[in-house]
Amino acid sequence: MDILALEAKSQNGAEAEKKPTPKPKPKAPKKAKRIVYFEVEILDLKTKEKLLLLDKVEPTATVLDIKALFHKSYPKWHPARQSLRLDPKGKSLRDEEVLQTLPVGTTASFYFSDLGPQLTWGTVFLAECVGPLILYLMFYFRLPFIYSPKYDFTTSKHWVVHLACMCHSFHYIKRILETLFVHRISHGTMPLRNIFKNCGYYWCTAAWMAYYINHPLYTPPYYGLQQVNTGLYIFLFCQVGNFSIHIALRNLKSSGSKVKKIPYPTKNPFTWIFWLVSCPNYTYELGSWIGFTVMTQCVPVAFFTLVAFVQMAVWAKGKHRSYLKEFRDYPTLRSSILPFIL
């Protein structure tokens, strides 16, 4: 009896093993996420008049996308001419800012203002550099109607005058070539009216410096050749350093990319100053003009250097604050333009 019972149990177990296992029930398909579209109204900054209402704007749309939609309705206002703000007294929004990240509800109001005719930054940079280059050479060659007629097309007997012309021309030719082949300009355009202010400053100061350095009554520096050589070495050293920084910044991001990265020193020793300052290109630029001031011992050059330092310090401090705001791991040892000072 026990043997028969064991055989029966084994047969029942084998039959149980042969029964197919039930298939799992298919999962119900996930419901597609509902996209919440935005309604965007664009108002005139001055009159508060409603210019356009955009319905069903995707949340991932950028400010530049909204400008493009606005341009379709108002072709006379190219996106480069448009300034959009969330508050009439607030700052203009950046093109890369995304709609859903802005402090607005599903109905967003933007205030529009016309920036006027625009020029590319590259064009402005070229105009700023070509003018001083040509003007300085006009004074160097002593063209008529600049000095007394008896000095027309004469040359100075002082070697430092010719050296200063070479250094000044080298500086601006370098800037022109960097604008054409090195710089990746992130800002697309600037108002046309600004070119008169920018060029007026650079052109007038270049003419002022050139007038005195190339004047027939110009006297060489007090300490002679030693002072001239010291200024020349400072100038050349800083020019190489400035170029090295521009190359490092160019290699930091690819063409067309707006992704910002922290600049770090490279194998080039001239870039090691990145350990101490955020904007070493301005540091080297300042050093170049200090060297030019020492070399020429000219008051207008010293004045230009001082004004340039104040302006570059403002730019550098703004860039430094931007780095600190965007990157939590930004090196704390860095100053903006002068190591450990400013």
GROMACS .gro file of C-alpha atoms in nm:
model
  342
    1MET     CA    1   0.000   0.000   0.000
    2ASP     CA    2   0.280   0.240   0.082
    3ILE     CA    3   0.456   0.174  -0.249
    4LEU     CA    4   0.134   0.236  -0.448
    5ALA     CA    5   0.072   0.557  -0.257
    6LEU     CA    6   0.423   0.684  -0.332
    7GLU     CA    7   0.384   0.604  -0.702
    8ALA     CA    8   0.051   0.788  -0.714
    9LYS     CA    9   0.205   1.091  -0.546
   10SER     CA   10   0.498   1.092  -0.789
   11GLN     CA   11   0.260   1.072  -1.089
   12ASN     CA   12   0.050   1.359  -0.952
   13GLY     CA   13   0.369   1.566  -0.900
   14ALA     CA   14   0.487   1.498  -1.255
   15GLU     CA   15   0.147   1.603  -1.394
   16ALA     CA   16   0.161   1.918  -1.185
   17GLU     CA   17   0.503   1.997  -1.324
   18LYS     CA   18   0.374   1.955  -1.682
   19LYS     CA   19   0.096   2.215  -1.633
   20PRO     CA   20   0.194   2.546  -1.799
   21THR     CA   21   0.253   2.841  -1.570
   22PRO     CA   22   0.001   3.124  -1.613
   23LYS     CA   23   0.131   3.420  -1.823
   24PRO     CA   24   0.160   3.754  -1.642
   25LYS     CA   25  -0.103   4.007  -1.733
   26PRO     CA   26   0.024   4.280  -1.964
   27LYS     CA   27   0.082   4.614  -1.793
   28ALA     CA   28  -0.152   4.889  -1.878
   29PRO     CA   29   0.012   5.149  -2.103
   30LYS     CA   30   0.130   5.461  -1.925
   31LYS     CA   31  -0.076   5.766  -1.982
   32ALA     CA   32   0.105   6.034  -2.179
   33LYS     CA   33   0.201   6.335  -1.971
   34ARG     CA   34  -0.018   6.630  -2.034
   35ILE     CA   35   0.169   6.932  -2.169
   36VAL     CA   36   0.067   7.257  -2.009
   37TYR     CA   37   0.091   7.525  -2.275
   38PHE     CA   38   0.150   7.891  -2.195
   39GLU     CA   39  -0.036   8.196  -2.309
   40VAL     CA   40   0.202   8.483  -2.378
   41GLU     CA   41   0.099   8.843  -2.424
   42ILE     CA   42   0.344   9.107  -2.541
   43LEU     CA   43   0.284   9.466  -2.433
   44ASP     CA   44   0.447   9.789  -2.543
   45LEU     CA   45   0.686   9.906  -2.271
   46LYS     CA   46   0.585  10.272  -2.295
   47THR     CA   47   0.213  10.267  -2.376
   48LYS     CA   48   0.129   9.928  -2.217
   49GLU     CA   49  -0.073   9.856  -2.532
   50LYS     CA   50  -0.118   9.487  -2.616
   51LEU     CA   51   0.081   9.415  -2.932
   52LEU     CA   52   0.040   9.039  -2.964
   53LEU     CA   53  -0.118   8.740  -2.791
   54LEU     CA   54   0.051   8.405  -2.842
   55ASP     CA   55  -0.162   8.101  -2.762
   56LYS     CA   56  -0.033   7.750  -2.690
   57VAL     CA   57   0.333   7.835  -2.646
   58GLU     CA   58   0.534   7.531  -2.543
   59PRO     CA   59   0.686   7.547  -2.193
   60THR     CA   60   1.031   7.467  -2.334
   61ALA     CA   61   1.024   7.770  -2.565
   62THR     CA   62   1.310   8.015  -2.513
   63VAL     CA   63   1.294   8.391  -2.513
   64LEU     CA   64   1.454   8.380  -2.857
   65ASP     CA   65   1.169   8.157  -2.979
   66ILE     CA   66   0.916   8.411  -2.852
   67LYS     CA   67   1.106   8.688  -3.028
   68ALA     CA   68   1.092   8.488  -3.351
   69LEU     CA   69   0.714   8.447  -3.317
   70PHE     CA   70   0.681   8.818  -3.250
   71HIS     CA   71   0.894   8.890  -3.559
   72LYS     CA   72   0.648   8.697  -3.777
   73SER     CA   73   0.371   8.936  -3.680
   74TYR     CA   74   0.596   9.245  -3.688
   75PRO     CA   75   0.863   9.190  -3.957
   76LYS     CA   76   1.014   9.535  -3.899
   77TRP     CA   77   1.136   9.427  -3.557
   78HIS     CA   78   1.407   9.167  -3.605
   79PRO     CA   79   1.479   8.954  -3.294
   80ALA     CA   80   1.810   9.137  -3.250
   81ARG     CA   81   1.620   9.465  -3.210
   82GLN     CA   82   1.382   9.330  -2.948
   83SER     CA   83   1.411   9.369  -2.574
   84LEU     CA   84   1.166   9.163  -2.367
   85ARG     CA   85   1.120   9.211  -1.994
   86LEU     CA   86   0.894   9.071  -1.726
   87ASP     CA   87   0.877   9.407  -1.553
   88PRO     CA   88   0.882   9.749  -1.721
   89LYS     CA   89   1.169   9.857  -1.494
   90GLY     CA   90   1.347   9.521  -1.494
   91LYS     CA   91   1.638   9.392  -1.698
   92SER     CA   92   1.604   9.251  -2.047
   93LEU     CA   93   1.569   8.873  -2.058
   94ARG     CA   94   1.848   8.669  -2.214
   95ASP     CA   95   1.769   8.485  -2.536
   96GLU     CA   96   1.855   8.145  -2.388
   97GLU     CA   97   1.618   8.170  -2.089
   98VAL     CA   98   1.337   7.911  -2.097
   99LEU     CA   99   0.972   8.007  -2.049
  100GLN     CA  100   0.888   7.745  -1.788
  101THR     CA  101   1.182   7.851  -1.568
  102LEU     CA  102   1.072   8.214  -1.553
  103PRO     CA  103   0.873   8.342  -1.252
  104VAL     CA  104   0.544   8.354  -1.443
  105GLY     CA  105   0.220   8.160  -1.446
  106THR     CA  106   0.065   7.991  -1.746
  107THR     CA  107  -0.029   8.338  -1.865
  108ALA     CA  108   0.288   8.542  -1.907
  109SER     CA  109   0.320   8.911  -1.989
  110PHE     CA  110   0.629   9.047  -2.159
  111TYR     CA  111   0.711   9.414  -2.209
  112PHE     CA  112   0.864   9.499  -2.546
  113SER     CA  113   1.096   9.783  -2.640
  114ASP     CA  114   1.276   9.851  -2.966
  115LEU     CA  115   1.655   9.861  -2.933
  116GLY     CA  116   1.690  10.034  -3.268
  117PRO     CA  117   1.918   9.943  -3.562
  118GLN     CA  118   2.185   9.690  -3.466
  119LEU     CA  119   2.543   9.613  -3.562
  120THR     CA  120   2.735   9.292  -3.500
  121TRP     CA  121   2.992   9.308  -3.225
  122GLY     CA  122   3.260   9.200  -3.472
  123THR     CA  123   3.189   9.507  -3.685
  124VAL     CA  124   3.210   9.732  -3.380
  125PHE     CA  125   3.540   9.578  -3.268
  126LEU     CA  126   3.690   9.626  -3.614
  127ALA     CA  127   3.576   9.988  -3.627
  128GLU     CA  128   3.724  10.050  -3.282
  129CYS     CA  129   4.062   9.915  -3.392
  130VAL     CA  130   4.098  10.035  -3.750
  131GLY     CA  131   4.041  10.399  -3.655
  132PRO     CA  132   4.324  10.429  -3.397
  133LEU     CA  133   4.560  10.241  -3.629
  134ILE     CA  134   4.506  10.481  -3.920
  135LEU     CA  135   4.494  10.796  -3.708
  136TYR     CA  136   4.819  10.719  -3.531
  137LEU     CA  137   4.998  10.659  -3.860
  138MET     CA  138   4.868  10.993  -3.993
  139PHE     CA  139   5.043  11.170  -3.705
  140TYR     CA  140   5.352  10.951  -3.735
  141PHE     CA  141   5.401  11.044  -4.100
  142ARG     CA  142   5.320  11.406  -4.010
  143LEU     CA  143   5.065  11.466  -4.280
  144PRO     CA  144   4.990  11.829  -4.371
  145PHE     CA  145   4.761  12.041  -4.150
  146ILE     CA  146   4.870  11.853  -3.835
  147TYR     CA  147   5.190  12.032  -3.736
  148SER     CA  148   5.367  12.336  -3.878
  149PRO     CA  149   5.413  12.316  -4.260
  150LYS     CA  150   5.789  12.291  -4.226
  151TYR     CA  151   5.745  11.953  -4.052
  152ASP     CA  152   5.519  11.797  -4.320
  153PHE     CA  153   5.627  11.438  -4.400
  154THR     CA  154   5.936  11.465  -4.182
  155THR     CA  155   6.048  11.195  -3.939
  156SER     CA  156   6.154  11.215  -3.577
  157LYS     CA  157   6.518  11.183  -3.480
  158HIS     CA  158   6.428  10.991  -3.164
  159TRP     CA  159   6.427  10.611  -3.183
  160VAL     CA  160   6.156  10.581  -2.917
  161VAL     CA  161   5.906  10.758  -3.148
  162HIS     CA  162   5.951  10.493  -3.417
  163LEU     CA  163   5.940  10.216  -3.155
  164ALA     CA  164   5.616  10.356  -3.012
  165CYS     CA  165   5.459  10.357  -3.359
  166MET     CA  166   5.555   9.994  -3.412
  167CYS     CA  167   5.415   9.890  -3.074
  168HIS     CA  168   5.091  10.085  -3.118
  169SER     CA  169   5.039   9.945  -3.470
  170PHE     CA  170   5.122   9.593  -3.353
  171HIS     CA  171   4.866   9.618  -3.074
  172TYR     CA  172   4.577   9.718  -3.298
  173ILE     CA  173   4.672   9.485  -3.586
  174LYS     CA  174   4.675   9.204  -3.329
  175ARG     CA  175   4.328   9.306  -3.208
  176ILE     CA  176   4.195   9.313  -3.565
  177LEU     CA  177   4.331   8.965  -3.641
  178GLU     CA  178   4.193   8.830  -3.311
  179THR     CA  179   3.850   8.971  -3.393
  180LEU     CA  180   3.857   8.801  -3.734
  181PHE     CA  181   4.008   8.465  -3.642
  182VAL     CA  182   4.019   8.408  -3.264
  183HIS     CA  183   3.730   8.557  -3.070
  184ARG     CA  184   3.403   8.367  -3.032
  185ILE     CA  185   3.166   8.657  -2.967
  186SER     CA  186   2.871   8.541  -2.758
  187HIS     CA  187   2.676   8.866  -2.792
  188GLY     CA  188   2.521   8.892  -3.136
  189THR     CA  189   2.462   9.263  -3.184
  190MET     CA  190   2.472   9.603  -3.021
  191PRO     CA  191   2.274   9.923  -3.093
  192LEU     CA  192   2.406  10.128  -3.385
  193ARG     CA  193   2.419  10.442  -3.169
  194ASN     CA  194   2.681  10.283  -2.941
  195ILE     CA  195   2.939  10.268  -3.218
  196PHE     CA  196   2.971  10.647  -3.215
  197LYS     CA  197   3.039  10.645  -2.841
  198ASN     CA  198   3.285  10.356  -2.856
  199CYS     CA  199   3.470  10.472  -3.166
  200GLY     CA  200   3.472  10.831  -3.048
  201TYR     CA  201   3.654  10.730  -2.731
  202TYR     CA  202   3.916  10.507  -2.899
  203TRP     CA  203   3.973  10.733  -3.197
  204CYS     CA  204   4.004  11.056  -3.000
  205THR     CA  205   4.241  10.914  -2.739
  206ALA     CA  206   4.457  10.758  -3.012
  207ALA     CA  207   4.481  11.095  -3.189
  208TRP     CA  208   4.560  11.268  -2.860
  209MET     CA  209   4.843  11.025  -2.780
  210ALA     CA  210   4.979  11.032  -3.135
  211TYR     CA  211   4.984  11.412  -3.148
  212TYR     CA  212   5.223  11.440  -2.853
  213ILE     CA  213   5.438  11.133  -2.915
  214ASN     CA  214   5.502  11.230  -3.278
  215HIS     CA  215   5.526  11.604  -3.213
  216PRO     CA  216   5.849  11.763  -3.344
  217LEU     CA  217   5.920  11.898  -2.994
  218TYR     CA  218   5.870  11.562  -2.819
  219THR     CA  219   6.147  11.474  -2.575
  220PRO     CA  220   6.253  11.115  -2.495
  221PRO     CA  221   6.197  10.958  -2.149
  222TYR     CA  222   6.399  11.098  -1.859
  223TYR     CA  223   6.595  10.775  -1.794
  224GLY     CA  224   6.674  10.723  -2.160
  225LEU     CA  225   6.728  10.386  -2.321
  226GLN     CA  226   6.696  10.191  -1.996
  227GLN     CA  227   6.342  10.326  -1.940
  228VAL     CA  228   6.246  10.267  -2.302
  229ASN     CA  229   6.366   9.906  -2.294
  230THR     CA  230   6.189   9.839  -1.963
  231GLY     CA  231   5.863   9.966  -2.104
  232LEU     CA  232   5.913   9.767  -2.425
  233TYR     CA  233   5.973   9.439  -2.236
  234ILE     CA  234   5.662   9.493  -2.024
  235PHE     CA  235   5.458   9.572  -2.334
  236LEU     CA  236   5.573   9.267  -2.532
  237PHE     CA  237   5.537   9.030  -2.236
  238CYS     CA  238   5.180   9.140  -2.174
  239GLN     CA  239   5.089   9.129  -2.542
  240VAL     CA  240   5.194   8.764  -2.560
  241GLY     CA  241   5.007   8.695  -2.236
  242ASN     CA  242   4.692   8.864  -2.366
  243PHE     CA  243   4.702   8.660  -2.685
  244SER     CA  244   4.755   8.338  -2.486
  245ILE     CA  245   4.447   8.409  -2.273
  246HIS     CA  246   4.236   8.476  -2.582
  247ILE     CA  247   4.342   8.142  -2.730
  248ALA     CA  248   4.260   7.963  -2.403
  249LEU     CA  249   3.915   8.124  -2.391
  250ARG     CA  250   3.851   8.033  -2.754
  251ASN     CA  251   3.935   7.667  -2.686
  252LEU     CA  252   3.706   7.665  -2.384
  253LYS     CA  253   3.390   7.625  -2.594
  254SER     CA  254   3.306   7.512  -2.944
  255SER     CA  255   3.174   7.742  -3.214
  256GLY     CA  256   2.808   7.836  -3.163
  257SER     CA  257   2.794   7.688  -2.814
  258LYS     CA  258   2.653   7.899  -2.531
  259VAL     CA  259   2.749   7.655  -2.256
  260LYS     CA  260   2.963   7.840  -2.003
  261LYS     CA  261   3.262   7.673  -1.839
  262ILE     CA  262   3.516   7.775  -1.577
  263PRO     CA  263   3.844   7.876  -1.745
  264TYR     CA  264   4.150   7.702  -1.600
  265PRO     CA  265   4.524   7.733  -1.667
  266THR     CA  266   4.667   7.529  -1.955
  267LYS     CA  267   5.020   7.409  -2.027
  268ASN     CA  268   5.100   7.759  -2.154
  269PRO     CA  269   5.273   7.943  -1.863
  270PHE     CA  270   5.105   8.270  -1.960
  271THR     CA  271   4.769   8.117  -1.864
  272TRP     CA  272   4.878   8.022  -1.513
  273ILE     CA  273   4.753   8.360  -1.394
  274PHE     CA  274   4.406   8.204  -1.414
  275TRP     CA  275   4.483   8.064  -1.067
  276LEU     CA  276   4.473   8.419  -0.931
  277VAL     CA  277   4.233   8.628  -1.145
  278SER     CA  278   3.911   8.571  -1.333
  279CYS     CA  279   3.986   8.803  -1.626
  280PRO     CA  280   4.361   8.784  -1.700
  281ASN     CA  281   4.301   8.919  -2.051
  282TYR     CA  282   4.223   9.253  -1.886
  283THR     CA  283   4.522   9.215  -1.654
  284TYR     CA  284   4.758   9.171  -1.949
  285GLU     CA  285   4.586   9.452  -2.142
  286LEU     CA  286   4.643   9.685  -1.850
  287GLY     CA  287   5.007   9.573  -1.829
  288SER     CA  288   5.056   9.647  -2.200
  289TRP     CA  289   4.942  10.007  -2.160
  290ILE     CA  290   5.150  10.051  -1.845
  291GLY     CA  291   5.452   9.938  -2.046
  292PHE     CA  292   5.360  10.178  -2.328
  293THR     CA  293   5.329  10.460  -2.072
  294VAL     CA  294   5.672  10.385  -1.925
  295MET     CA  295   5.826  10.363  -2.273
  296THR     CA  296   5.685  10.692  -2.404
  297GLN     CA  297   5.660  10.893  -2.079
  298CYS     CA  298   5.358  11.070  -2.225
  299VAL     CA  299   5.078  11.218  -2.012
  300PRO     CA  300   4.793  11.138  -2.260
  301VAL     CA  301   4.905  10.773  -2.262
  302ALA     CA  302   4.901  10.766  -1.881
  303PHE     CA  303   4.553  10.919  -1.880
  304PHE     CA  304   4.428  10.662  -2.133
  305THR     CA  305   4.579  10.381  -1.923
  306LEU     CA  306   4.404  10.506  -1.609
  307VAL     CA  307   4.064  10.536  -1.779
  308ALA     CA  308   4.109  10.195  -1.943
  309PHE     CA  309   4.191  10.041  -1.604
  310VAL     CA  310   3.873  10.182  -1.446
  311GLN     CA  311   3.657  10.052  -1.732
  312MET     CA  312   3.823   9.708  -1.744
  313ALA     CA  313   3.792   9.679  -1.365
  314VAL     CA  314   3.416   9.733  -1.396
  315TRP     CA  315   3.392   9.467  -1.667
  316ALA     CA  316   3.612   9.225  -1.474
  317LYS     CA  317   3.416   9.262  -1.150
  318GLY     CA  318   3.092   9.198  -1.338
  319LYS     CA  319   3.238   8.886  -1.500
  320HIS     CA  320   3.376   8.768  -1.166
  321ARG     CA  321   3.034   8.804  -0.998
  322SER     CA  322   2.878   8.615  -1.288
  323TYR     CA  323   3.123   8.327  -1.240
  324LEU     CA  324   3.053   8.310  -0.866
  325LYS     CA  325   2.678   8.309  -0.929
  326GLU     CA  326   2.682   8.040  -1.199
  327PHE     CA  327   2.941   7.800  -1.057
  328ARG     CA  328   2.927   7.677  -0.698
  329ASP     CA  329   3.275   7.524  -0.726
  330TYR     CA  330   3.436   7.839  -0.862
  331PRO     CA  331   3.789   7.890  -0.721
  332THR     CA  332   3.767   8.120  -0.421
  333LEU     CA  333   4.130   8.236  -0.445
  334ARG     CA  334   4.067   8.434  -0.763
  335SER     CA  335   4.027   8.811  -0.775
  336SER     CA  336   3.866   8.991  -1.067
  337ILE     CA  337   4.160   9.168  -1.235
  338LEU     CA  338   4.447   9.231  -0.989
  339PRO     CA  339   4.570   8.933  -0.780
  340PHE     CA  340   4.479   8.967  -0.410
  341ILE     CA  341   4.381   9.334  -0.460
  342LEU     CA  342   4.082   9.381  -0.690
   0.00000   0.00000   0.00000
